[in-house]
Short mmCIF file of C-alpha atoms in Angstrom, two decimals:
data_model
loop_
_atom_site.label_atom_id
_atom_site.label_comp_id
_atom_site.label_asym_id
_atom_site.label_seq_id
_atom_site.Cartn_x
_atom_site.Cartn_y
_atom_site.Cartn_z
CA MET X 264 33.06 -10.55 40.39
CA GLU X 265 36.71 -9.50 40.41
CA ASN X 266 37.36 -6.60 42.76
CA GLY X 267 38.97 -4.60 39.98
CA ALA X 268 35.83 -4.94 37.90
CA ALA X 269 33.49 -4.00 40.75
CA GLN X 270 30.70 -1.72 39.65
CA PRO X 271 31.04 1.89 40.74
CA VAL X 272 29.24 2.35 44.04
CA ILE X 273 27.75 5.65 45.21
CA VAL X 274 27.66 6.09 48.98
CA ALA X 275 25.80 8.96 50.68
CA ILE X 276 26.82 9.77 54.26
CA ASP X 277 24.66 12.35 56.02
CA GLY X 278 24.29 13.66 59.54
CA PRO X 279 24.91 16.68 61.74
CA SER X 280 28.39 18.05 62.54
CA GLY X 281 30.56 16.29 65.07
CA THR X 282 29.37 12.76 64.24
CA GLY X 283 32.67 11.81 62.59
CA LYS X 284 31.28 12.23 59.09
CA SER X 285 34.38 13.63 57.38
CA SER X 286 36.93 11.31 59.00
CA THR X 287 34.71 8.30 58.34
CA SER X 288 33.91 9.24 54.73
CA LYS X 289 37.55 9.92 53.82
CA ALA X 290 38.77 6.68 55.40
CA VAL X 291 36.04 4.55 53.79
CA ALA X 292 36.74 6.07 50.37
CA ALA X 293 40.50 5.49 50.74
CA ARG X 294 39.98 1.87 51.90
CA LEU X 295 37.65 1.02 49.03
CA GLY X 296 39.36 2.97 46.25
CA LEU X 297 36.51 5.44 45.84
CA SER X 298 36.50 9.18 45.23
CA TYR X 299 35.46 11.45 48.12
CA LEU X 300 33.43 14.65 48.24
CA ASP X 301 32.91 16.92 51.24
CA THR X 302 29.80 18.86 50.24
CA GLY X 303 29.98 21.00 53.36
CA ALA X 304 33.27 22.40 52.08
CA GLN X 305 31.49 23.52 48.89
CA TYR X 306 28.89 25.43 50.90
CA ARG X 307 31.68 26.89 53.02
CA ALA X 308 33.52 27.89 49.84
CA ILE X 309 30.57 29.78 48.36
CA THR X 310 30.00 31.39 51.79
CA TRP X 311 33.68 32.44 51.94
CA TRP X 312 33.32 33.99 48.47
CA MET X 313 30.19 35.92 49.54
CA VAL X 314 31.93 37.23 52.67
CA THR X 315 35.12 38.12 50.77
CA ASN X 316 33.14 39.99 48.13
CA GLY X 317 31.07 41.96 50.64
CA ILE X 318 27.72 40.37 49.79
CA ASP X 319 25.08 41.05 52.46
CA ILE X 320 24.58 37.64 54.12
CA GLU X 321 21.28 38.87 55.62
CA ASP X 322 19.85 39.43 52.13
CA PRO X 323 18.82 36.21 50.32
CA THR X 324 18.07 38.17 47.13
CA ALA X 325 21.60 39.55 47.03
CA ILE X 326 23.04 36.07 47.64
CA ALA X 327 20.80 34.51 44.95
CA ALA X 328 21.85 37.13 42.40
CA VAL X 329 25.53 36.13 42.55
CA ALA X 330 25.23 32.39 43.37
CA GLY X 331 26.42 31.48 39.86
CA LYS X 332 29.54 33.66 39.90
CA PRO X 333 32.26 31.83 41.88
CA GLU X 334 33.96 28.88 40.19
CA ILE X 335 34.21 26.14 42.81
CA VAL X 336 36.44 23.14 42.06
CA SER X 337 36.63 20.13 44.39
CA GLY X 338 39.49 17.62 44.22
CA THR X 339 38.07 14.21 45.14
CA ASP X 340 41.17 12.25 46.20
CA PRO X 341 40.32 11.03 49.74
CA SER X 342 43.96 11.15 50.85
CA ALA X 343 44.31 14.80 49.78
CA PRO X 344 40.95 16.48 49.07
CA THR X 345 41.25 20.02 47.74
CA ILE X 346 38.92 22.95 47.18
CA THR X 347 39.49 26.12 45.20
CA VAL X 348 37.38 29.17 44.41
CA ASP X 349 38.29 31.00 41.22
CA GLY X 350 41.66 29.24 41.35
CA THR X 351 42.43 30.18 44.97
CA ASP X 352 43.06 27.41 47.52
CA VAL X 353 40.48 28.01 50.25
CA ALA X 354 40.88 24.81 52.33
CA GLY X 355 42.11 26.90 55.31
CA PRO X 356 39.99 30.07 55.08
CA ILE X 357 36.67 28.18 54.81
CA ARG X 358 37.17 26.67 58.29
CA THR X 359 37.25 30.02 60.12
CA GLN X 360 34.60 30.87 62.71
CA ASP X 361 33.46 33.76 60.48
CA VAL X 362 32.54 31.38 57.64
CA THR X 363 31.15 28.72 60.00
CA SER X 364 28.74 31.23 61.56
CA LYS X 365 27.39 32.30 58.16
CA VAL X 366 27.23 29.02 56.22
CA SER X 367 23.68 28.09 57.32
CA ALA X 368 22.25 31.41 56.09
CA VAL X 369 23.97 31.15 52.71
CA SER X 370 23.14 27.44 52.33
CA ALA X 371 19.45 28.10 52.93
CA VAL X 372 19.14 30.20 49.75
CA PRO X 373 17.48 27.97 47.08
CA GLU X 374 19.63 29.35 44.23
CA VAL X 375 22.78 28.43 46.17
CA ARG X 376 21.51 24.90 46.82
CA THR X 377 20.52 24.41 43.18
CA ARG X 378 23.96 25.54 42.01
CA ILE X 379 25.92 23.41 44.48
CA THR X 380 23.63 20.36 44.04
CA GLU X 381 24.28 20.41 40.27
CA LEU X 382 28.01 20.53 40.98
CA GLN X 383 27.73 17.58 43.38
CA ARG X 384 25.70 15.47 40.97
CA SER X 385 28.15 16.03 38.12
CA LEU X 386 31.09 15.01 40.35
CA ALA X 387 29.25 11.86 41.47
CA ALA X 388 28.32 10.97 37.88
CA SER X 389 31.90 11.33 36.68
CA ALA X 390 33.51 9.28 39.50
CA GLU X 391 34.92 6.30 37.62
CA HIS X 392 35.04 3.81 40.51
CA GLY X 393 32.31 5.36 42.59
CA ILE X 394 32.32 7.97 45.33
CA VAL X 395 31.58 8.64 48.99
CA VAL X 396 29.64 11.89 49.28
CA GLU X 397 29.17 13.37 52.73
CA GLY X 398 26.79 16.13 53.73
CA ARG X 399 23.35 16.86 55.12
CA ASP X 400 20.95 16.26 52.23
CA ILE X 401 22.81 13.77 50.03
CA GLY X 402 20.56 10.74 50.53
CA THR X 403 17.37 12.79 50.43
CA THR X 404 17.99 15.41 47.74
CA VAL X 405 21.36 15.31 45.99
CA LEU X 406 21.70 11.57 45.27
CA PRO X 407 18.36 9.95 46.16
CA ASP X 408 19.35 6.89 44.09
CA ALA X 409 22.65 6.33 45.93
CA ASP X 410 23.54 2.62 46.29
CA LEU X 411 24.01 3.01 50.05
CA LYS X 412 22.82 5.75 52.41
CA VAL X 413 24.24 6.10 55.89
CA PHE X 414 22.99 8.56 58.50
CA LEU X 415 25.45 9.17 61.34
CA THR X 416 24.18 10.45 64.68
CA ALA X 417 25.66 11.07 68.14
CA SER X 418 24.58 12.78 71.34
CA PRO X 419 25.04 16.59 71.42
CA GLU X 420 27.59 16.14 74.23
CA ALA X 421 29.73 13.69 72.24
CA ARG X 422 29.54 15.88 69.14
CA ALA X 423 30.49 19.03 71.04
CA ALA X 424 33.45 17.27 72.65
CA ARG X 425 34.69 16.12 69.23
CA ARG X 426 34.20 19.51 67.63
CA SER X 427 35.94 21.40 70.42
CA GLY X 428 38.77 18.88 70.11
CA GLU X 429 39.03 19.84 66.43
CA LEU X 430 38.61 23.57 67.10
CA LYS X 431 41.61 24.08 69.35
CA GLY X 432 40.77 25.76 72.63
CA ALA X 433 37.03 25.90 71.96
CA ASP X 434 34.71 25.77 74.96
CA VAL X 435 32.63 22.56 74.92
CA HIS X 436 29.48 24.33 76.19
CA VAL X 437 29.75 27.12 73.63
CA THR X 438 30.43 24.56 70.90
CA ARG X 439 27.40 22.50 71.98
CA GLU X 440 25.11 25.55 71.79
CA ALA X 441 26.49 26.48 68.35
CA LEU X 442 25.99 22.91 67.07
CA ILE X 443 22.40 22.75 68.30
CA LYS X 444 21.66 26.15 66.77
CA ARG X 445 23.15 25.18 63.41
CA ASP X 446 21.33 21.82 63.36
CA ALA X 447 18.05 23.60 64.10
CA ALA X 448 18.67 26.05 61.24
CA ASP X 449 19.67 23.29 58.81
CA SER X 450 16.83 20.96 59.84
CA SER X 451 14.12 23.63 59.52
CA ARG X 452 15.14 25.28 56.25
CA LYS X 453 12.61 24.97 53.43
CA THR X 454 15.06 23.79 50.76
CA SER X 455 16.68 20.38 51.29
CA PRO X 456 16.75 20.28 55.08
CA LEU X 457 19.09 18.09 57.10
CA ALA X 458 17.07 14.87 57.28
CA LYS X 459 17.48 11.11 57.35
CA ALA X 460 16.36 9.34 54.16
CA ASP X 461 13.76 6.60 54.69
CA ASP X 462 16.13 4.00 53.27
CA ALA X 463 19.24 5.16 55.14
CA VAL X 464 21.07 2.98 57.68
CA GLU X 465 21.38 4.92 60.93
CA VAL X 466 24.64 4.54 62.85
CA ASP X 467 24.83 6.08 66.34
CA THR X 468 28.51 6.92 66.88
CA THR X 469 28.21 8.17 70.49
CA GLU X 470 29.82 5.07 72.04
CA LEU X 471 31.94 4.04 69.04
CA THR X 472 35.56 4.79 68.23
CA LEU X 473 36.32 6.25 64.80
CA THR X 474 37.84 2.89 63.78
CA GLN X 475 34.62 1.10 64.70
CA VAL X 476 32.51 3.54 62.69
CA ILE X 477 34.80 3.13 59.66
CA GLU X 478 34.63 -0.70 59.93
CA CYS X 479 30.85 -0.55 60.17
CA VAL X 480 30.47 1.59 57.03
CA VAL X 481 33.07 -0.39 55.04
CA THR X 482 31.11 -3.56 55.86
CA LEU X 483 27.85 -1.94 54.73
CA VAL X 484 29.43 -0.89 51.41
CA GLU X 485 30.95 -4.31 50.83
CA GLU X 486 27.62 -6.02 51.55
CA LYS X 487 25.91 -3.66 49.11
CA ARG X 488 28.51 -4.39 46.43
CA ALA X 489 28.15 -8.15 46.96
CA THR X 490 24.37 -8.10 46.50
CA ARG X 491 24.38 -6.06 43.31
#
């Protein structure tokens, strides 16, 4: 089959933070001419909106009541992904420690997950050439019929070192504790927990460079395309 006429391929990349998920997903999408969606950014965006509008993050009922209000728009170009809430560019504000510390609580509310999952599915369905979707419950809940599911893992130490490298001046030990706490919260929530799909390919990135992880995933996608 000619490359230009390749069928759209839907790739789900899941795993905890600090495994290289975003960098890998963006690079794979760019290499293969696919769209790209960072689902974590969408949960951060709705969390940012809740915080900005003074919604009590401790109160799931209050969060559920307004989950449908913010308009969240994700740009899916892997070389320049964008995210806006009600027309405001929030790419910077959603990465603050304030939002990061509250995203698990907001994400655990079923009404929030339903709303964001619908958004994710519509973006995946409308991606003309296919899409790489990265998150924590893509292969299990959002896109269970994805053509390829990848689950990235790494040791807590490696993940903390990467995250503190990204978060300038962050203490590795503090970062490690925060990562473990967030993973525990996301893995134990009732609605769509962080989990590896039965048919996902697990890639341990602890000892791999980013380039090696990208090559590995690109190969998996190309193999999947070839066998379809």
